[in-house]
mmCIF file of C-alpha atoms and ligand atoms in Angstrom:
data_model
loop_
_atom_site.group_PDB
_atom_site.id
_atom_site.type_symbol
_atom_site.label_atom_id
_atom_site.label_comp_id
_atom_site.label_asym_id
_atom_site.label_seq_id
_atom_site.Cartn_x
_atom_site.Cartn_y
_atom_site.Cartn_z
ATOM 1 C CA MET M 190 101.988 147.533 151.784
ATOM 2 C CA ILE M 191 99.987 144.795 149.954
ATOM 3 C CA TYR M 192 102.445 142.471 148.587
ATOM 4 C CA LEU M 193 102.353 141.401 145.142
ATOM 5 C CA ASP M 194 105.717 140.648 144.049
ATOM 6 C CA ASN M 195 105.975 137.077 144.928
ATOM 7 C CA ALA M 196 107.568 135.641 141.409
ATOM 8 C CA ALA M 197 111.107 137.550 142.890
ATOM 9 C CA THR M 198 110.647 136.547 146.695
ATOM 10 C CA THR M 199 107.900 135.364 148.823
ATOM 11 C CA ARG M 200 108.060 137.832 151.731
ATOM 12 C CA HIS M 201 105.264 136.128 153.920
ATOM 13 C CA LYS M 202 107.348 132.200 155.458
ATOM 14 C CA PRO M 203 105.757 130.597 157.381
ATOM 15 C CA LYS M 204 106.363 131.007 160.900
ATOM 16 C CA SER M 205 108.470 127.983 161.703
ATOM 17 C CA VAL M 206 110.547 129.129 158.949
ATOM 18 C CA LEU M 207 110.954 132.267 160.547
ATOM 19 C CA LYS M 208 112.549 130.494 164.494
ATOM 20 C CA ALA M 209 114.551 128.427 162.565
ATOM 21 C CA VAL M 210 116.453 131.185 161.399
ATOM 22 C CA GLU M 211 117.014 133.275 164.504
ATOM 23 C CA ASN M 212 117.952 129.716 166.131
ATOM 24 C CA GLU M 213 120.124 128.643 163.984
ATOM 25 C CA LEU M 214 121.672 132.545 163.655
ATOM 26 C CA LYS M 215 122.126 132.330 167.974
ATOM 27 C CA ASN M 216 123.803 128.921 168.018
ATOM 28 C CA SER M 217 125.883 128.324 164.067
ATOM 29 C CA ALA M 218 128.556 126.797 163.409
ATOM 30 C CA ASN M 219 130.731 125.413 160.714
ATOM 31 C CA PRO M 220 128.693 122.435 159.517
ATOM 32 C CA GLY M 221 130.912 119.450 157.526
ATOM 33 C CA ARG M 222 134.514 121.603 159.548
ATOM 34 C CA SER M 223 134.439 119.715 163.195
ATOM 35 C CA GLY M 224 133.241 116.514 164.838
ATOM 36 C CA HIS M 225 132.008 118.791 168.214
ATOM 37 C CA ASN M 226 128.594 118.357 168.961
ATOM 38 C CA CYS M 227 127.718 122.581 167.743
ATOM 39 C CA SER M 228 129.285 121.870 164.622
ATOM 40 C CA LEU M 229 127.624 118.009 164.243
ATOM 41 C CA LYS M 230 123.565 120.206 164.554
ATOM 42 C CA SER M 231 124.379 122.573 162.077
ATOM 43 C CA SER M 232 125.650 119.702 159.231
ATOM 44 C CA GLU M 233 122.072 117.639 160.372
ATOM 45 C CA ARG M 234 120.392 120.345 160.076
ATOM 46 C CA ILE M 235 121.963 120.971 156.376
ATOM 47 C CA TYR M 236 121.530 117.140 156.112
ATOM 48 C CA ASN M 237 117.635 118.418 157.014
ATOM 49 C CA ALA M 238 117.474 120.516 153.693
ATOM 50 C CA ARG M 239 118.950 117.788 151.756
ATOM 51 C CA LYS M 240 116.700 115.473 152.781
ATOM 52 C CA VAL M 241 113.503 117.404 152.835
ATOM 53 C CA LEU M 242 114.223 119.083 149.205
ATOM 54 C CA GLY M 243 114.829 115.118 148.105
ATOM 55 C CA ASP M 244 111.371 114.455 149.004
ATOM 56 C CA LEU M 245 109.667 117.022 147.022
ATOM 57 C CA PHE M 246 111.594 116.424 143.796
ATOM 58 C CA HIS M 247 111.347 112.651 144.179
ATOM 59 C CA ILE M 248 115.404 112.317 144.966
ATOM 60 C CA GLU M 249 117.120 109.310 145.968
ATOM 61 C CA ASN M 250 120.320 109.950 147.116
ATOM 62 C CA ILE M 251 120.305 113.460 148.744
ATOM 63 C CA GLU M 252 123.971 113.802 148.193
ATOM 64 C CA ASP M 253 123.135 114.632 144.443
ATOM 65 C CA ILE M 254 121.333 117.440 145.467
ATOM 66 C CA ILE M 255 124.394 120.834 145.086
ATOM 67 C CA LEU M 256 122.765 123.778 147.587
ATOM 68 C CA THR M 257 123.412 127.414 146.685
ATOM 69 C CA PRO M 258 122.732 130.853 146.843
ATOM 70 C CA ASN M 259 120.332 131.315 144.889
ATOM 71 C CA ALA M 260 119.002 129.656 141.600
ATOM 72 C CA THR M 261 121.251 131.995 139.210
ATOM 73 C CA TYR M 262 124.341 130.079 141.200
ATOM 74 C CA ALA M 263 122.345 126.968 140.825
ATOM 75 C CA LEU M 264 122.231 127.115 136.651
ATOM 76 C CA ASN M 265 125.973 128.327 135.721
ATOM 77 C CA PHE M 266 127.071 125.561 137.650
ATOM 78 C CA GLY M 267 124.933 123.113 135.646
ATOM 79 C CA ILE M 268 125.752 124.787 131.935
ATOM 80 C CA LYS M 269 128.765 125.593 132.582
ATOM 81 C CA GLY M 270 129.721 122.109 134.334
ATOM 82 C CA ILE M 271 128.783 120.529 132.366
ATOM 83 C CA LEU M 272 129.311 122.063 128.422
ATOM 84 C CA SER M 273 132.158 121.593 126.343
ATOM 85 C CA GLU M 274 133.716 123.220 122.843
ATOM 86 C CA GLY M 275 132.137 122.142 119.720
ATOM 87 C CA ASP M 276 128.615 121.567 121.986
ATOM 88 C CA HIS M 277 125.013 122.741 120.653
ATOM 89 C CA VAL M 278 122.187 123.800 123.256
ATOM 90 C CA ILE M 279 118.699 124.367 122.543
ATOM 91 C CA THR M 280 116.351 126.317 124.786
ATOM 92 C CA THR M 281 113.749 128.834 124.568
ATOM 93 C CA SER M 282 112.326 131.908 124.074
ATOM 94 C CA MET M 283 111.098 131.720 127.129
ATOM 95 C CA GLU M 284 114.062 131.797 129.572
ATOM 96 C CA HIS M 285 115.557 134.132 132.176
ATOM 97 C CA ASN M 286 118.729 135.570 131.825
ATOM 98 C CA SER M 287 120.111 133.674 134.722
ATOM 99 C CA VAL M 288 120.183 130.790 131.435
ATOM 100 C CA LEU M 289 120.896 133.354 128.745
ATOM 101 C CA ARG M 290 123.807 134.199 129.720
ATOM 102 C CA PRO M 291 125.953 131.591 131.206
ATOM 103 C CA LEU M 292 125.446 130.399 127.706
ATOM 104 C CA HIS M 293 126.153 133.844 126.222
ATOM 105 C CA ALA M 294 129.297 133.902 128.089
ATOM 106 C CA LEU M 295 130.881 130.455 126.804
ATOM 107 C CA SER M 296 133.038 130.925 124.098
ATOM 108 C CA GLY M 297 132.564 127.337 120.989
ATOM 109 C CA ILE M 298 129.409 126.128 121.960
ATOM 110 C CA SER M 299 126.291 126.938 119.537
ATOM 111 C CA VAL M 300 122.478 128.232 121.023
ATOM 112 C CA THR M 301 119.289 127.539 119.116
ATOM 113 C CA ARG M 302 116.727 129.357 120.948
ATOM 114 C CA VAL M 303 112.795 127.812 120.066
ATOM 115 C CA LYS M 304 110.294 130.600 120.387
ATOM 116 C CA ALA M 305 107.331 130.415 121.712
ATOM 117 C CA ASP M 306 104.341 131.219 120.684
ATOM 118 C CA CYS M 307 102.287 134.108 121.858
ATOM 119 C CA TYR M 308 101.172 133.399 125.231
ATOM 120 C CA GLY M 309 104.705 131.789 126.324
ATOM 121 C CA PHE M 310 104.488 127.722 125.085
ATOM 122 C CA VAL M 311 106.579 126.221 123.126
ATOM 123 C CA GLU M 312 105.610 123.016 121.912
ATOM 124 C CA PRO M 313 107.761 119.866 122.183
ATOM 125 C CA ALA M 314 108.028 118.935 118.399
ATOM 126 C CA TRP M 315 109.130 122.257 118.146
ATOM 127 C CA ILE M 316 112.383 121.585 120.132
ATOM 128 C CA GLU M 317 112.611 118.227 119.371
ATOM 129 C CA ALA M 318 112.787 119.359 115.718
ATOM 130 C CA GLU M 319 115.902 121.349 115.752
ATOM 131 C CA ILE M 320 117.991 118.603 118.038
ATOM 132 C CA LYS M 321 121.297 118.188 115.895
ATOM 133 C CA PRO M 322 124.112 115.524 116.278
ATOM 134 C CA GLU M 323 126.277 117.911 118.453
ATOM 135 C CA THR M 324 123.408 119.185 120.551
ATOM 136 C CA LYS M 325 124.450 117.805 124.348
ATOM 137 C CA LEU M 326 121.620 119.899 126.463
ATOM 138 C CA ILE M 327 117.890 121.133 126.129
ATOM 139 C CA VAL M 328 117.042 123.951 128.674
ATOM 140 C CA VAL M 329 113.818 124.911 129.401
ATOM 141 C CA ASN M 330 112.775 126.940 131.935
ATOM 142 C CA HIS M 331 109.127 124.589 133.305
ATOM 143 C CA SER M 332 107.362 127.700 134.116
ATOM 144 C CA SER M 333 107.826 131.343 132.596
ATOM 145 C CA ASN M 334 108.741 134.108 135.423
ATOM 146 C CA VAL M 335 107.138 136.775 132.810
ATOM 147 C CA THR M 336 103.685 134.921 131.685
ATOM 148 C CA GLY M 337 103.278 132.093 134.358
ATOM 149 C CA SER M 338 102.893 129.771 130.993
ATOM 150 C CA ILE M 339 103.973 126.068 131.917
ATOM 151 C CA GLN M 340 106.127 124.673 129.675
ATOM 152 C CA ASP M 341 105.082 120.394 128.982
ATOM 153 C CA ILE M 342 108.562 119.354 130.384
ATOM 154 C CA CYS M 343 107.384 115.179 130.584
ATOM 155 C CA THR M 344 107.206 115.317 126.639
ATOM 156 C CA ILE M 345 110.672 117.679 126.675
ATOM 157 C CA GLY M 346 112.344 115.000 129.006
ATOM 158 C CA GLN M 347 110.982 112.027 126.857
ATOM 159 C CA ILE M 348 112.472 113.491 123.131
ATOM 160 C CA ALA M 349 115.485 114.271 125.250
ATOM 161 C CA LYS M 350 115.932 110.951 126.765
ATOM 162 C CA ARG M 351 114.690 109.195 123.288
ATOM 163 C CA HIS M 352 117.855 111.793 121.582
ATOM 164 C CA GLY M 353 120.036 111.206 124.516
ATOM 165 C CA ILE M 354 120.744 114.512 125.285
ATOM 166 C CA LEU M 355 120.193 116.344 128.725
ATOM 167 C CA PHE M 356 117.467 117.692 130.092
ATOM 168 C CA MET M 357 118.050 120.802 132.606
ATOM 169 C CA VAL M 358 114.720 122.218 133.951
ATOM 170 C CA ASP M 359 114.755 126.048 135.597
ATOM 171 C CA ALA M 360 112.153 125.315 138.631
ATOM 172 C CA SER M 361 113.076 128.883 139.289
ATOM 173 C CA GLN M 362 108.950 129.384 138.988
ATOM 174 C CA SER M 363 107.484 126.381 139.450
ATOM 175 C CA ALA M 364 109.387 124.581 142.773
ATOM 176 C CA GLY M 365 106.637 124.567 145.666
ATOM 177 C CA VAL M 366 103.666 125.060 143.183
ATOM 178 C CA LEU M 367 103.618 122.326 140.276
ATOM 179 C CA PRO M 368 105.115 118.313 141.152
ATOM 180 C CA ILE M 369 107.980 117.734 139.890
ATOM 181 C CA ASP M 370 109.501 114.064 139.660
ATOM 182 C CA VAL M 371 113.488 114.218 138.341
ATOM 183 C CA ASN M 372 112.764 110.430 136.879
ATOM 184 C CA GLU M 373 109.447 110.597 136.048
ATOM 185 C CA PHE M 374 110.436 113.433 133.743
ATOM 186 C CA GLN M 375 113.097 112.670 132.913
ATOM 187 C CA ILE M 376 115.420 115.382 134.508
ATOM 188 C CA ASP M 377 119.444 115.216 134.459
ATOM 189 C CA LEU M 378 119.863 118.655 135.753
ATOM 190 C CA LEU M 379 117.195 120.378 138.205
ATOM 191 C CA GLY M 380 117.624 124.316 138.761
ATOM 192 C CA PHE M 381 115.899 125.753 141.883
ATOM 193 C CA PRO M 382 115.538 128.748 144.373
ATOM 194 C CA GLY M 383 114.570 128.190 148.385
ATOM 195 C CA HIS M 384 113.432 131.840 148.094
ATOM 196 C CA LYS M 385 110.583 132.378 145.811
ATOM 197 C CA GLY M 386 107.713 129.216 146.092
ATOM 198 C CA LEU M 387 109.898 127.177 148.767
ATOM 199 C CA TYR M 388 109.141 129.634 151.294
ATOM 200 C CA GLY M 389 112.982 129.435 152.746
ATOM 201 C CA PRO M 390 115.328 133.126 152.749
ATOM 202 C CA GLN M 391 117.489 134.567 149.915
ATOM 203 C CA GLY M 392 120.654 133.012 150.351
ATOM 204 C CA THR M 393 119.384 129.281 149.170
ATOM 205 C CA GLY M 394 118.287 127.620 145.833
ATOM 206 C CA GLY M 395 120.276 124.280 145.010
ATOM 207 C CA LEU M 396 120.905 122.299 141.842
ATOM 208 C CA TYR M 397 119.770 118.251 141.420
ATOM 209 C CA ILE M 398 122.817 116.404 139.592
ATOM 210 C CA ARG M 399 121.373 113.085 138.165
ATOM 211 C CA PRO M 400 124.451 110.420 139.143
ATOM 212 C CA GLY M 401 126.356 109.469 136.884
ATOM 213 C CA LEU M 402 127.180 113.052 135.064
ATOM 214 C CA ASN M 403 130.330 114.728 135.587
ATOM 215 C CA LEU M 404 130.595 118.177 136.399
ATOM 216 C CA LYS M 405 133.573 120.318 136.461
ATOM 217 C CA THR M 406 133.741 123.094 139.210
ATOM 218 C CA ILE M 407 133.218 126.509 138.681
ATOM 219 C CA ILE M 408 134.690 127.358 142.021
ATOM 220 C CA GLU M 409 137.075 125.163 144.090
ATOM 221 C CA GLY M 410 137.420 125.792 147.769
ATOM 222 C CA GLY M 411 138.023 124.206 151.352
ATOM 223 C CA THR M 412 135.041 121.629 151.805
ATOM 224 C CA GLY M 413 135.947 119.965 155.199
ATOM 225 C CA SER M 414 137.232 116.431 153.132
ATOM 226 C CA GLU M 415 140.190 115.557 151.417
ATOM 227 C CA SER M 416 142.283 118.586 152.926
ATOM 228 C CA SER M 417 145.415 116.898 151.574
ATOM 229 C CA LEU M 418 144.341 117.180 148.103
ATOM 230 C CA LEU M 419 144.769 120.470 145.971
ATOM 231 C CA ASN M 420 142.039 118.885 143.995
ATOM 232 C CA ASN M 421 138.781 119.757 145.324
ATOM 233 C CA PRO M 422 136.829 115.912 146.551
ATOM 234 C CA ASP M 423 135.635 113.864 143.551
ATOM 235 C CA PHE M 424 132.611 113.051 145.250
ATOM 236 C CA LEU M 425 129.107 115.249 145.752
ATOM 237 C CA PRO M 426 128.184 117.089 147.421
ATOM 238 C CA ASP M 427 131.440 118.842 148.336
ATOM 239 C CA LYS M 428 132.885 118.558 144.633
ATOM 240 C CA LEU M 429 130.506 121.363 144.137
ATOM 241 C CA GLU M 430 129.827 123.128 147.653
ATOM 242 C CA SER M 431 133.102 124.586 148.558
ATOM 243 C CA GLY M 432 133.170 127.316 151.153
ATOM 244 C CA THR M 433 130.540 127.972 154.555
ATOM 245 C CA LEU M 434 127.149 127.072 153.068
ATOM 246 C CA ASN M 435 124.629 129.161 154.541
ATOM 247 C CA THR M 436 123.030 127.282 157.655
ATOM 248 C CA PRO M 437 120.657 129.885 159.185
ATOM 249 C CA GLY M 438 119.304 129.875 155.740
ATOM 250 C CA PHE M 439 118.937 126.084 154.339
ATOM 251 C CA TYR M 440 117.611 125.614 158.062
ATOM 252 C CA GLY M 441 114.607 127.990 157.368
ATOM 253 C CA LEU M 442 114.651 126.199 153.524
ATOM 254 C CA SER M 443 114.038 122.883 155.587
ATOM 255 C CA LYS M 444 111.215 124.201 157.434
ATOM 256 C CA GLY M 445 110.210 126.206 154.186
ATOM 257 C CA VAL M 446 109.984 122.965 152.037
ATOM 258 C CA GLU M 447 108.470 121.062 154.842
ATOM 259 C CA TYR M 448 105.783 123.811 154.636
ATOM 260 C CA VAL M 449 105.571 122.511 151.709
ATOM 261 C CA LEU M 450 104.925 119.606 151.766
ATOM 262 C CA LYS M 451 102.796 119.402 154.729
ATOM 263 C CA GLU M 452 100.069 121.970 152.836
ATOM 264 C CA GLY M 453 100.404 119.417 149.623
ATOM 265 C CA VAL M 454 101.802 121.376 145.935
ATOM 266 C CA SER M 455 98.199 121.111 143.994
ATOM 267 C CA ASN M 456 97.131 122.542 146.514
ATOM 268 C CA ILE M 457 99.166 125.740 147.256
ATOM 269 C CA LEU M 458 98.326 126.022 143.248
ATOM 270 C CA SER M 459 94.756 125.801 143.416
ATOM 271 C CA TYR M 460 94.988 128.390 145.086
ATOM 272 C CA GLU M 461 96.922 130.502 142.538
ATOM 273 C CA HIS M 462 95.000 129.816 140.398
ATOM 274 C CA PHE M 463 91.773 130.700 142.069
ATOM 275 C CA LEU M 464 93.394 134.103 142.729
ATOM 276 C CA LEU M 465 94.451 134.342 139.120
ATOM 277 C CA ASP M 466 90.478 133.804 137.941
ATOM 278 C CA LEU M 467 89.768 136.372 140.363
ATOM 279 C CA MET M 468 92.442 138.531 138.678
ATOM 280 C CA LYS M 469 91.521 137.838 135.033
ATOM 281 C CA GLU M 470 88.023 138.199 135.692
ATOM 282 C CA THR M 471 87.880 141.595 136.125
ATOM 283 C CA LEU M 472 90.870 142.468 134.146
ATOM 284 C CA TYR M 473 89.895 140.977 130.912
ATOM 285 C CA ASN M 474 86.130 142.816 131.111
ATOM 286 C CA MET M 475 88.802 146.827 131.956
ATOM 287 C CA GLU M 476 89.118 147.866 128.649
ATOM 288 C CA GLN M 477 92.289 150.315 129.289
ATOM 289 C CA VAL M 478 94.075 146.739 130.573
ATOM 290 C CA THR M 479 95.950 144.407 128.597
ATOM 291 C CA VAL M 480 96.137 140.555 129.500
ATOM 292 C CA TYR M 481 99.075 138.599 128.864
ATOM 293 C CA GLY M 482 100.012 134.729 128.741
ATOM 294 C CA PRO M 483 97.785 132.199 129.010
ATOM 295 C CA VAL M 484 93.686 132.403 128.730
ATOM 296 C CA ASP M 485 93.554 129.541 131.077
ATOM 297 C CA SER M 486 94.524 129.964 134.664
ATOM 298 C CA LYS M 487 95.105 125.849 134.504
ATOM 299 C CA ARG M 488 98.357 126.377 132.142
ATOM 300 C CA GLN M 489 99.770 129.028 134.455
ATOM 301 C CA THR M 490 101.238 129.549 137.509
ATOM 302 C CA GLY M 491 100.681 132.103 140.242
ATOM 303 C CA THR M 492 102.182 134.723 137.946
ATOM 304 C CA LEU M 493 100.805 137.617 135.362
ATOM 305 C CA SER M 494 101.362 140.192 133.467
ATOM 306 C CA ILE M 495 99.568 143.321 132.689
ATOM 307 C CA ASN M 496 99.573 146.280 131.238
ATOM 308 C CA LEU M 497 97.686 150.003 131.718
ATOM 309 C CA ASN M 498 97.369 150.821 127.859
ATOM 310 C CA GLY M 499 99.620 153.997 127.146
ATOM 311 C CA MET M 500 100.892 153.453 130.965
ATOM 312 C CA ASP M 501 104.341 153.089 130.829
ATOM 313 C CA SER M 502 104.719 149.729 133.425
ATOM 314 C CA GLY M 503 107.477 152.005 135.529
ATOM 315 C CA VAL M 504 104.975 154.620 135.853
ATOM 316 C CA ALA M 505 102.002 151.839 136.344
ATOM 317 C CA ALA M 506 104.050 150.419 139.483
ATOM 318 C CA ASN M 507 105.029 153.020 140.886
ATOM 319 C CA ILE M 508 101.741 154.681 141.162
ATOM 320 C CA LEU M 509 100.510 150.893 142.769
ATOM 321 C CA ASN M 510 103.497 152.017 145.234
ATOM 322 C CA ASP M 511 103.458 155.501 145.978
ATOM 323 C CA ASP M 512 99.621 156.058 145.967
ATOM 324 C CA TYR M 513 97.869 152.199 147.040
ATOM 325 C CA HIS M 514 100.429 150.354 148.547
ATOM 326 C CA ILE M 515 100.637 147.600 146.269
ATOM 327 C CA ALA M 516 104.259 146.261 145.671
ATOM 328 C CA VAL M 517 104.867 144.172 141.919
ATOM 329 C CA ARG M 518 107.625 144.404 139.536
ATOM 330 C CA SER M 519 107.407 146.175 136.786
ATOM 331 C CA GLY M 520 109.986 146.120 133.022
ATOM 332 C CA PHE M 521 111.527 143.161 131.740
ATOM 333 C CA HIS M 522 111.685 140.962 134.474
ATOM 334 C CA CYS M 523 115.765 139.810 133.117
ATOM 335 C CA ALA M 524 113.570 138.083 130.232
ATOM 336 C CA TYR M 525 113.899 140.072 127.267
ATOM 337 C CA PRO M 526 113.116 137.531 124.929
ATOM 338 C CA ALA M 527 110.032 135.997 126.659
ATOM 339 C CA HIS M 528 108.824 139.951 126.127
ATOM 340 C CA GLU M 529 109.682 140.292 122.265
ATOM 341 C CA THR M 530 107.580 136.409 122.064
ATOM 342 C CA ILE M 531 104.864 138.293 123.784
ATOM 343 C CA GLY M 532 105.173 141.802 121.885
ATOM 344 C CA THR M 533 106.344 143.690 124.831
ATOM 345 C CA GLU M 534 109.665 144.519 123.659
ATOM 346 C CA LYS M 535 109.165 148.425 123.976
ATOM 347 C CA THR M 536 106.677 148.249 126.931
ATOM 348 C CA GLY M 537 107.263 145.477 129.649
ATOM 349 C CA THR M 538 104.986 144.728 131.385
ATOM 350 C CA VAL M 539 103.559 145.339 134.593
ATOM 351 C CA ARG M 540 103.944 142.151 137.522
ATOM 352 C CA VAL M 541 101.607 140.356 139.896
ATOM 353 C CA SER M 542 102.456 137.479 141.493
ATOM 354 C CA VAL M 543 100.789 135.781 144.315
ATOM 355 C CA SER M 544 101.967 132.860 146.926
ATOM 356 C CA ALA M 545 100.115 130.436 149.057
ATOM 357 C CA PHE M 546 99.853 133.833 151.485
ATOM 358 C CA THR M 547 98.383 135.819 149.615
ATOM 359 C CA LYS M 548 94.968 136.949 150.730
ATOM 360 C CA GLU M 549 91.530 137.461 148.502
ATOM 361 C CA LYS M 550 91.184 140.771 150.345
ATOM 362 C CA GLU M 551 94.254 142.527 148.504
ATOM 363 C CA VAL M 552 93.939 140.787 145.279
ATOM 364 C CA LYS M 553 90.344 142.437 144.839
ATOM 365 C CA LYS M 554 92.401 145.582 146.604
ATOM 366 C CA PHE M 555 94.882 145.513 143.609
ATOM 367 C CA LEU M 556 91.875 145.542 141.085
ATOM 368 C CA GLU M 557 89.855 148.227 142.596
ATOM 369 C CA ALA M 558 93.892 149.949 142.590
ATOM 370 C CA ILE M 559 94.025 149.462 138.487
ATOM 371 C CA HIS M 560 90.120 149.900 137.692
ATOM 372 C CA LYS M 561 90.667 153.766 139.124
ATOM 373 C CA MET M 562 94.337 154.006 138.077
ATOM 374 C CA SER M 563 92.368 152.824 134.286
ATOM 375 C CA LYS M 564 89.685 155.485 134.897
ATOM 376 C CA THR M 565 91.396 158.605 136.352
ATOM 377 C CA LYS M 566 95.087 157.994 135.035
ATOM 378 C CA ILE M 567 95.342 157.819 131.449
HETATM 379 C C1 PLP W 138 112.436 131.572 135.742
HETATM 380 C C2 PLP W 138 114.245 132.399 136.979
HETATM 381 N N1 PLP W 138 114.954 131.427 136.269
HETATM 382 C C3 PLP W 138 116.175 131.844 137.159
HETATM 383 C C4 PLP W 138 115.715 132.952 138.262
HETATM 384 C C5 PLP W 138 116.995 133.464 139.073
HETATM 385 O O1 PLP W 138 116.294 133.310 140.352
HETATM 386 P P1 PLP W 138 117.197 133.477 141.430
HETATM 387 O O2 PLP W 138 116.765 134.754 142.018
HETATM 388 O O3 PLP W 138 117.572 132.839 143.057
HETATM 389 O O4 PLP W 138 119.115 133.253 141.134
HETATM 390 C C6 PLP W 138 114.344 133.467 138.137
HETATM 391 C C7 PLP W 138 114.366 134.684 139.520
HETATM 392 O O5 PLP W 138 113.082 135.621 139.513
HETATM 393 C C8 PLP W 138 113.350 133.083 137.311
HETATM 394 O O6 PLP W 138 112.364 133.784 137.760
#
């Protein structure tokens, strides 16, 4: 199978990740609960996961990183933990449902959704123009899971800072492929998955919380600390990390992040740009194919949306799967407003997404398949 659905979950993981998960599964103990050597070993693995994530995102105090099961939990913890009735939030039309739905679910807050252009870009000035006295938070998807479009979070962060507004970034598609420095970009809340560009297992993700921010708890329970109290402890990470952590997963994630740090984010991105250019060169010249999103791959992470004109995106993905053994995703990718933005609200798109492990020859086979489909099926 040729796997081109890495925006959902990266399938090929570094060997060190697989070894780590197996090792911890064979030797699991509960981290942070007991003082015996097995528990201490597991705690050390959790500590290491936080440590390398801190290195990657330039986070000084690694206890400001909350480990979560995925990016959705992280984004929910951040959004629901910080907002109160009367608050106004600015976000964009390129957001994923893991931002749009928690915002929608909160009562008493108002939301302004800034519409991106047809390539998926939002001008920072468009966000600034929507600021009101009651604006509490700006939430931006760093890079789109539909078009790959990269937003200028550096400038948006400066705007947020200048106006005294909190800035939250959804790094689901950018963690591991774009440089992220929480200080340089003035990020107050950073939600990220472990199972995509950080090459960890599913069941891993996290939220960075800038020191001084006081988030409400969403889940309360055992933390292994201050057990005599009915409230969750008041300090991080315990305040927001109730229940047993996925130690095998986070040990695996630590190895995935080590891989990213060793390879270098910019080298991974350059390789993904090379693959994107390879695809675009051919696809732009196919009459029966529409390519969406940025023209310049440099403004994009390794995700490309296309349609074969006249063919439903689901049908196209099924043909790719059944006849060519190529895995892609079709439909709306949990981000319907992004489709309204790029004009695919009726059709959805066929989404092709690469990783550091995608081979050039796999991309070429995909292009051959699209070429054949465009000739024979329409
Ligand atoms: C932009 C974006 N945000 C959030 C998510 C949610 O991530 P997770 O599946 O880890 O909860 C995704 C997943 O595809 C995404 O692409």
